[in-house]
Coordinates of C-alpha atoms and ligand atoms in Angstrom, one line a residue:
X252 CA 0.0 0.0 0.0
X253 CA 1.2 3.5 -1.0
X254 CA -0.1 6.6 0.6
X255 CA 0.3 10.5 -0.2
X256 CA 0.3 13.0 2.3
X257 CA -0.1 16.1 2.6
X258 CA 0.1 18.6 6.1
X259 CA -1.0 22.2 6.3
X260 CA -2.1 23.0 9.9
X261 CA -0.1 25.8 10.5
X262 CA 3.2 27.4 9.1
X263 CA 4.9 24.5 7.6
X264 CA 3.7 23.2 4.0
X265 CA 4.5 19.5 3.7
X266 CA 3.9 16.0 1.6
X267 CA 5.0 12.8 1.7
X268 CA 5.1 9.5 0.1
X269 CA 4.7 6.3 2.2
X270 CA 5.0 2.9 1.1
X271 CA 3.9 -0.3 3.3
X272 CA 6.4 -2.4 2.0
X273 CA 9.5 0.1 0.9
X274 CA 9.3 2.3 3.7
X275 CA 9.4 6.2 3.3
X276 CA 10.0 7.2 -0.2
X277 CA 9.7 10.8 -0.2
X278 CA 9.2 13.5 1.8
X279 CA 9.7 17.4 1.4
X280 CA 8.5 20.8 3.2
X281 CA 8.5 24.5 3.0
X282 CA 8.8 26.5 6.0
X283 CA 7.2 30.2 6.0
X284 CA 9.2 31.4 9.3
X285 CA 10.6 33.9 6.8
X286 CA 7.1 34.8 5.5
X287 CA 6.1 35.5 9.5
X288 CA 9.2 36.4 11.1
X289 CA 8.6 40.3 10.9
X290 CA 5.3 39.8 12.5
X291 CA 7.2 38.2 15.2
X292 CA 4.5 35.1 15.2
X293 CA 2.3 33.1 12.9
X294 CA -0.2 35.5 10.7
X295 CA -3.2 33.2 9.8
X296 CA -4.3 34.4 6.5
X297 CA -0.4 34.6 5.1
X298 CA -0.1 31.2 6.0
X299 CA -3.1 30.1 4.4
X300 CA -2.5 32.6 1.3
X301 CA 1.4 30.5 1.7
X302 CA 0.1 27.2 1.5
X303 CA -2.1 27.6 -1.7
X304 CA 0.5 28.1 -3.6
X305 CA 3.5 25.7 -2.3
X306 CA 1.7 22.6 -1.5
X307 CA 0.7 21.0 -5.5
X308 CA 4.2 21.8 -6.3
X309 CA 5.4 19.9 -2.9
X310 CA 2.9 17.2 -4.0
X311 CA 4.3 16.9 -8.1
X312 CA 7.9 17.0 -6.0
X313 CA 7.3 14.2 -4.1
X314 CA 5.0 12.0 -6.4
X315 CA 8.1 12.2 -9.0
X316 CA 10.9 11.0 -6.9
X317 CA 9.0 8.3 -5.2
X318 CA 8.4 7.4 -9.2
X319 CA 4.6 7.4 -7.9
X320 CA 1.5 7.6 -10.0
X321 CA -1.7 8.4 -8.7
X322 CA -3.3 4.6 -9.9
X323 CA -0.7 3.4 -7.2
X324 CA -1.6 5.5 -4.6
X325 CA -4.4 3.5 -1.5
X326 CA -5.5 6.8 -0.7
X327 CA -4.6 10.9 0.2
X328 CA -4.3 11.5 3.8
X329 CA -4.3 14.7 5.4
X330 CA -3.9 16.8 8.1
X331 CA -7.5 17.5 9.3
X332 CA -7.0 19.3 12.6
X333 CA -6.0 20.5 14.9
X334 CA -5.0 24.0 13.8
X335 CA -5.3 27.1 11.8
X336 CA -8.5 26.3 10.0
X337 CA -7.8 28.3 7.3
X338 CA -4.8 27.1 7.2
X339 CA -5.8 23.5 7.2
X340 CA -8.8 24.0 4.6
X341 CA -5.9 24.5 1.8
X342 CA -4.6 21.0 2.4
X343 CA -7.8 19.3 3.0
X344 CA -9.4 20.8 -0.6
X345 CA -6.3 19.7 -2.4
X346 CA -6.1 16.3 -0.7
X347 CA -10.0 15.9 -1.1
X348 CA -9.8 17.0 -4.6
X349 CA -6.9 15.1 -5.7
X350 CA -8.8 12.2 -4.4
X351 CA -12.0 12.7 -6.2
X352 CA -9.8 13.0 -9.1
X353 CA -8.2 10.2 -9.3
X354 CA -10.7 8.1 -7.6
X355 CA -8.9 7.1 -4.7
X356 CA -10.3 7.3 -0.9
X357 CA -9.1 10.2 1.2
X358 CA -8.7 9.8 4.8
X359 CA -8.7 12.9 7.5
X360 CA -5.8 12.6 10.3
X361 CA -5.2 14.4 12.8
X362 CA -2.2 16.0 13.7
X363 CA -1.5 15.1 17.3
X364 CA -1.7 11.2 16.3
X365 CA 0.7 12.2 13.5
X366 CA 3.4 13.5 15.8
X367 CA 2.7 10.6 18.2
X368 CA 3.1 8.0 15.1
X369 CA 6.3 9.9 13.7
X370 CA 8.7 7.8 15.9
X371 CA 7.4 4.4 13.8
X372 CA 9.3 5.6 11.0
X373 CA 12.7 5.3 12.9
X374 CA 14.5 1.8 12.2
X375 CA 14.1 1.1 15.8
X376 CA 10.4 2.1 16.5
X377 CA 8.8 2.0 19.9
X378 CA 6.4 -1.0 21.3
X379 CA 3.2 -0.2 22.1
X380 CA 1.8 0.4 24.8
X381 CA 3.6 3.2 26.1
X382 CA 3.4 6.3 27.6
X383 CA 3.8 9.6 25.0
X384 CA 5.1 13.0 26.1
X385 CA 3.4 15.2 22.8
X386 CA 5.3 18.3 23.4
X387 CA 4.8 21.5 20.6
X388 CA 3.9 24.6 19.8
X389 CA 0.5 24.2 20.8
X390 CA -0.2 21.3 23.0
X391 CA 1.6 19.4 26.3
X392 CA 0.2 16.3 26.4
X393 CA 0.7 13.0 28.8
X394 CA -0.7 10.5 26.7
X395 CA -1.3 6.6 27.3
X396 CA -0.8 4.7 23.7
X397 CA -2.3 1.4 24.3
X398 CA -1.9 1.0 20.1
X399 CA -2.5 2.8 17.1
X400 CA -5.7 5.0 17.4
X401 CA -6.2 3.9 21.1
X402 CA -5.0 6.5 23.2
X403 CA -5.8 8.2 27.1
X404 CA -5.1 11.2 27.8
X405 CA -3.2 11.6 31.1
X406 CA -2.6 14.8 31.6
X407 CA -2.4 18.1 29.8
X408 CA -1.4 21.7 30.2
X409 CA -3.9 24.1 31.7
X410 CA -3.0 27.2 29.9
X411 CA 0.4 27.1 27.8
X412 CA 1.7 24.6 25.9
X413 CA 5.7 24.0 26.7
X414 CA 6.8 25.5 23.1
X415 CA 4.9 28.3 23.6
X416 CA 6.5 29.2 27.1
X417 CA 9.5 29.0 25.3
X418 CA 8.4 31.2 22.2
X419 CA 7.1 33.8 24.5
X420 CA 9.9 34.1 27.2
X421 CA 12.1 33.9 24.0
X422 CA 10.6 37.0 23.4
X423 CA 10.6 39.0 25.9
X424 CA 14.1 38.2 25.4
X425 CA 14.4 40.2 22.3
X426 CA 14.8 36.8 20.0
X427 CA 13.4 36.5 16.5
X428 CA 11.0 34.0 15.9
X429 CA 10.3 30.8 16.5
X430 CA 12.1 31.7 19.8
X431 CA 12.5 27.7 20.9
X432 CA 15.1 27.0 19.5
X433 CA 17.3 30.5 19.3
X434 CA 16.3 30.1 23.5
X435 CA 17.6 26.9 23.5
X436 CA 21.0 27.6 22.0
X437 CA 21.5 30.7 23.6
X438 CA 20.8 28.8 27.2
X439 CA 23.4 26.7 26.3
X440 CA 26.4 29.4 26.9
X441 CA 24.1 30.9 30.5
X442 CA 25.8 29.7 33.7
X443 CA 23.1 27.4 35.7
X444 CA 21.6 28.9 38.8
X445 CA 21.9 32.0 38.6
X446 CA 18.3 32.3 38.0
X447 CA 15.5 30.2 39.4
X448 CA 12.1 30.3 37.3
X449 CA 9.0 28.4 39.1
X450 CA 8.4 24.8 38.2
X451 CA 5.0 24.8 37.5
X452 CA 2.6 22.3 39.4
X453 CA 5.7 19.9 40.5
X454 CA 4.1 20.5 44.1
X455 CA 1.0 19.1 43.4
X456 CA 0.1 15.3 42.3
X457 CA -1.3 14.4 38.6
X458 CA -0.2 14.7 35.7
X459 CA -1.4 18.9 34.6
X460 CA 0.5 21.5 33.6
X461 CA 0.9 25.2 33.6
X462 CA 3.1 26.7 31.9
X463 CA 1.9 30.7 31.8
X464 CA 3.5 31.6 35.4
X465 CA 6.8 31.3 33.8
X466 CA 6.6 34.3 31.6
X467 CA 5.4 36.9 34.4
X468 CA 8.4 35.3 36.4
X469 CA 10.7 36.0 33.0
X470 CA 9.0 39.4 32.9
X471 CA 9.9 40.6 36.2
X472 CA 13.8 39.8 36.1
X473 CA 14.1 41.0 32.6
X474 CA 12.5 44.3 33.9
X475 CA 14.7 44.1 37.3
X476 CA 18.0 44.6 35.7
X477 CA 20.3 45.8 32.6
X478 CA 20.2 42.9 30.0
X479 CA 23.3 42.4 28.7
X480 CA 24.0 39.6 26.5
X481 CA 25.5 37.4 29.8
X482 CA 22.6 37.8 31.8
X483 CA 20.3 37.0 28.9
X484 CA 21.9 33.7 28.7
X485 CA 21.9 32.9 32.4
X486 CA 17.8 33.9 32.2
X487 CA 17.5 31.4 29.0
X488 CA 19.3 28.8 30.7
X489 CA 17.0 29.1 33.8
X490 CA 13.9 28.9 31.9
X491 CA 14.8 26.0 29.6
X492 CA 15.8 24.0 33.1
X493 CA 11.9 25.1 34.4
X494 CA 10.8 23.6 31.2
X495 CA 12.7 20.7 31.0
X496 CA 12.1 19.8 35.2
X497 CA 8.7 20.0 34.7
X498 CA 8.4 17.6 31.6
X499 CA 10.9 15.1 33.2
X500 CA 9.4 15.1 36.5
X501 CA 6.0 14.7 35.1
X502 CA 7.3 12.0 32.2
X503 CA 8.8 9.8 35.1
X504 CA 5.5 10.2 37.0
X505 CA 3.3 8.7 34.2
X506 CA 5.5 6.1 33.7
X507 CA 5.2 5.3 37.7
X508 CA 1.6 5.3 37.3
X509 CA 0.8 3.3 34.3
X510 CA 3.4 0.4 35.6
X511 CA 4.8 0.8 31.7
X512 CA 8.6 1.2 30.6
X513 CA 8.7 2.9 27.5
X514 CA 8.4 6.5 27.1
X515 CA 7.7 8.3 23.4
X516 CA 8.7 12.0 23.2
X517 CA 7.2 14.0 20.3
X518 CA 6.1 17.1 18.9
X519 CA 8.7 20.2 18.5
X520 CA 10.4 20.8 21.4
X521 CA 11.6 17.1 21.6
X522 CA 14.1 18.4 19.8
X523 CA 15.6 20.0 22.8
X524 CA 18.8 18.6 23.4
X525 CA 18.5 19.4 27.2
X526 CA 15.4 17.3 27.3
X527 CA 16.9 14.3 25.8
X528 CA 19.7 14.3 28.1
X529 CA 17.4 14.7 31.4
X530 CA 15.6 12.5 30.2
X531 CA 18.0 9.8 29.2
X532 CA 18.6 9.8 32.9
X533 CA 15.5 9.7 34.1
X534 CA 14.5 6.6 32.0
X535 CA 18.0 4.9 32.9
X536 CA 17.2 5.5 36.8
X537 CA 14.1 3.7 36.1
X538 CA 15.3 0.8 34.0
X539 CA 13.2 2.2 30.9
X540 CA 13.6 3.1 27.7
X541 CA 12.9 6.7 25.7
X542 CA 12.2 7.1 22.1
X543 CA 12.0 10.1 19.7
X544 CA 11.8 10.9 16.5
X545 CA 14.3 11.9 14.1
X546 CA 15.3 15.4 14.7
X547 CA 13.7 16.5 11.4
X548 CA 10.2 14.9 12.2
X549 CA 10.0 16.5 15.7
X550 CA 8.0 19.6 14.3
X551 CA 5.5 19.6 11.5
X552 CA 5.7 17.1 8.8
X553 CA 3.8 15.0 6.1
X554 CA 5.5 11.5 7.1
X555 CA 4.1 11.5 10.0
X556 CA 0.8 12.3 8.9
X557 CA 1.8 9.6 6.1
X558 CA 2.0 7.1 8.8
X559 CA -1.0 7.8 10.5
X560 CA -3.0 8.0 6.8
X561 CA -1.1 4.3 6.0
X562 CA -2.4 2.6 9.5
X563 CA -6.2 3.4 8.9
X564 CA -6.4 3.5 5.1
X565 CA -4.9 -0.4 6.1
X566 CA -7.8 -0.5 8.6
X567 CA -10.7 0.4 6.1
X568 CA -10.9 3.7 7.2
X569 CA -11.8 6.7 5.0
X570 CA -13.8 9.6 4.6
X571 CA -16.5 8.0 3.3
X572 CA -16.1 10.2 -0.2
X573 CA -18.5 8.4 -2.1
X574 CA -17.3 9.5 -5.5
X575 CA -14.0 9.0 -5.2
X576 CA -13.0 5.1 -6.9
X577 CA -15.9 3.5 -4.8
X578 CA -18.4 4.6 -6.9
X579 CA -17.2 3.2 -10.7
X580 CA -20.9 4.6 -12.1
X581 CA -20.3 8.3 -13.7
X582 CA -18.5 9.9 -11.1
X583 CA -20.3 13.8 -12.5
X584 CA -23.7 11.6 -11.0
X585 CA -22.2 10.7 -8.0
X586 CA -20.8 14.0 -7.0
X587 CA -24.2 15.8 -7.5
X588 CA -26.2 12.6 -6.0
X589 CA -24.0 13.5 -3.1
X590 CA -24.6 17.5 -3.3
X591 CA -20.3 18.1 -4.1
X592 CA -17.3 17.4 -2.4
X593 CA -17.6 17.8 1.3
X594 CA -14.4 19.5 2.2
X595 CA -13.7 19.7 6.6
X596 CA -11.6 20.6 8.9
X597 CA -11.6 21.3 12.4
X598 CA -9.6 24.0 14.7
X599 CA -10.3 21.4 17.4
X600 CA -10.5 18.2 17.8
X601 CA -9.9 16.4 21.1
X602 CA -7.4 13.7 20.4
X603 CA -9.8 10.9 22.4
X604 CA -12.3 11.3 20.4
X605 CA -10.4 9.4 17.4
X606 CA -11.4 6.1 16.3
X607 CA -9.5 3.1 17.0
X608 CA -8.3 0.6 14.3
X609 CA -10.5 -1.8 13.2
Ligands
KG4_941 O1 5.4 20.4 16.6 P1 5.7 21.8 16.1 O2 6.6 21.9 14.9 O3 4.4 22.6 15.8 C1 3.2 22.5 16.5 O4 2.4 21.5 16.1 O5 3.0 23.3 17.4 O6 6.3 22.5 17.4 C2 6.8 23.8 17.3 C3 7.3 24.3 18.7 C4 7.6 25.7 18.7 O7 7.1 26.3 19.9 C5 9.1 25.8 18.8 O8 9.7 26.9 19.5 C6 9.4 24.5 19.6 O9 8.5 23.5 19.0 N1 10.8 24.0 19.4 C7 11.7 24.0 20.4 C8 12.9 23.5 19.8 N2 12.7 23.2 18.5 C9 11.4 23.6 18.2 N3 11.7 24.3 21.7 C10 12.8 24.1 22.4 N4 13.9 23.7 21.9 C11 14.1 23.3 20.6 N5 15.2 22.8 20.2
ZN942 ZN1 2.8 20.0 15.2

């Protein structure tokens, strides 16, 4: 089985090419930080306006090196939500439409279980069931994967997500955008200690987070003092070790209480190297195991979504498109019988709520 993908939720245009058997054959992305940087943050309507016109080259790109034509394609997955919904609505009328086209079924994924699949594509890919850690831009999520599509939610932030806190205190730093990772490198040369930041909720049991008491706290000793480049460091470094406590403290607590020994980090800021080392020992104390994926699939992609779209196009699922190569009888009669081609997306989308496989 080969799938396309395609992913368009917010400032990254992606697709992919997935193959059961072969593995991952293609995969390419344009990034509009550039397009956004100036506004200092994502602009909705740029990125949307963005994505119209990179994503059918990205999908030509990647059809042609994978040497795919559409007849060989099992289906056109795409990201469906969560995210911008404009933003999303460009991907999910191309994928739909390419579908209908070419009379293939499409299949809707959403973007969390894409990020918490993206590890499968790694040569060594985690067992299920484990516990995830679905750090990004937008979420913070403790997740219990029992399998694929079968997934409890453990915990989840109450107000920031963990990139964010690093975005804005990267910020209020003066750093361009996407601050996480400028914060991150620049907390790599600050001297540890010489700021202490709150760790959110580590005083209290379960499995929540808050995040948006660090920036107030960031706020108030970068209005304190003179920032010179020195003590912007030291600050970085403090709030990346508030960050990283939190997340490790709260990994090694899941994996206490669900009795399980394998621990999935995804999502962009498992890309922090700090992380990764904390919680390399964390897992070692415990006689577990952690597993990420590549650098490069930690933020947005379409191979992860490619995964995802693989697992329940191989399960039967679909979007139920009538026209699209289910319906071999004039596919013009179809499409009207069926009043067009239903196009969604949704801004939210509560991860639970997802199907399991068949
Ligand atoms: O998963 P992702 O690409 O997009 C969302 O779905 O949100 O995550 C982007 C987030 C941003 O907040 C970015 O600052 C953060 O991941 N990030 C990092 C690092 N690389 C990306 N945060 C900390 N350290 C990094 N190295
Ligand atoms: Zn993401």
């Amino acid at each position: 089985m080969r799938v396309l993908a395609i992913e368009s939720s917010c400032d990254e245009s992606a697709a992919a090419v997935l193959d059961s058997d072969r593995g991952l054959l293609a995969h390419e992305l344009f990034s509009q930080i550039e397009l956004h940087r100036v506004f200092g943050g994502v602009v909705p309507e740029l990125a949307s306006r963005d994505h119209v016109r990179r994503l059918l080259p990205l999908v030509r790109n990647v059809l042609e090196s994978s040497g795919t034509a559409p007849r060989g394609l099992a289906g056109v997955a795409y990201t469906a939500g969560p995210g911008l919904i404009g933003a999303l609505l460009t991907g999910a009328a191309l994928a739909r439409s390419l579908a209908y086209a070419w009379r293939v079924p499409a299949i809707g994924i959403h973007h969390l279980e894409g990020h918490l699949l993206a590890p499968l594509l790694e040569a060594d890919p985690p067992p299920f069931p484990h516990v995830a850690l679905l750090v990004s831009g937008g979420h913070t999520l403790l997740i219990e994967a029992r399998e694929i599509g079968r997934y409890e939610l453990l915990g989840e932030t109450r107000d920031d997500a963990a990139g964010e806190a690093f975005d804005k205190t990267a910020k209020l730093l003066g750093l361009p955008y996407p601050g996480g990772p400028q914060l991150a490198r620049l907390a790599g040369s600050g001297r540890a200690g010489a700021f202490t930041f709150p760790r959110p909720m580590l005083d209290r049991p379960g499995l929540e987070f808050s995040f948006s008491g660090l920036k107030t706290a960031v706020l108030h000793a970068v209005r304190a003092r003179e920032m010179s480049d020195g003590v912007k460091a030291d600050v970085a470094c403090a709030v990346q070790e508030a960050i990283v406590e939190t997340l490790a403290v709260k990994a090694l607590r899941a994996l206490e209480q669900t009795g399980l020994d394998v621990l999935v980090v995804s999502g962009g800021v498992s890309a922090n190297q700090r992380l990764r080392a904390r919680l390399a020992e964390v897992v070692r104390h415990r006689g577990a195991r952690v597993y990420y994926p590549r650098t490069e699939f930690c933020t947005d992609n379409a191979a992860m979504i490619a995964v995802a779209g693989l697992a329940r196009l191989a399960s039967g699922q679909h979007d139920g498109l009538a026209p699209s190569g289910l319906a071999p009888s004039g596919l013009a009669h179809t499409a009207s019988a069926h009043g067009g081609l239903p196009i969604e997306a949704r801004a939210q989308w509560p991860l639970q709520t997802l199907p399991p496989l068949a």
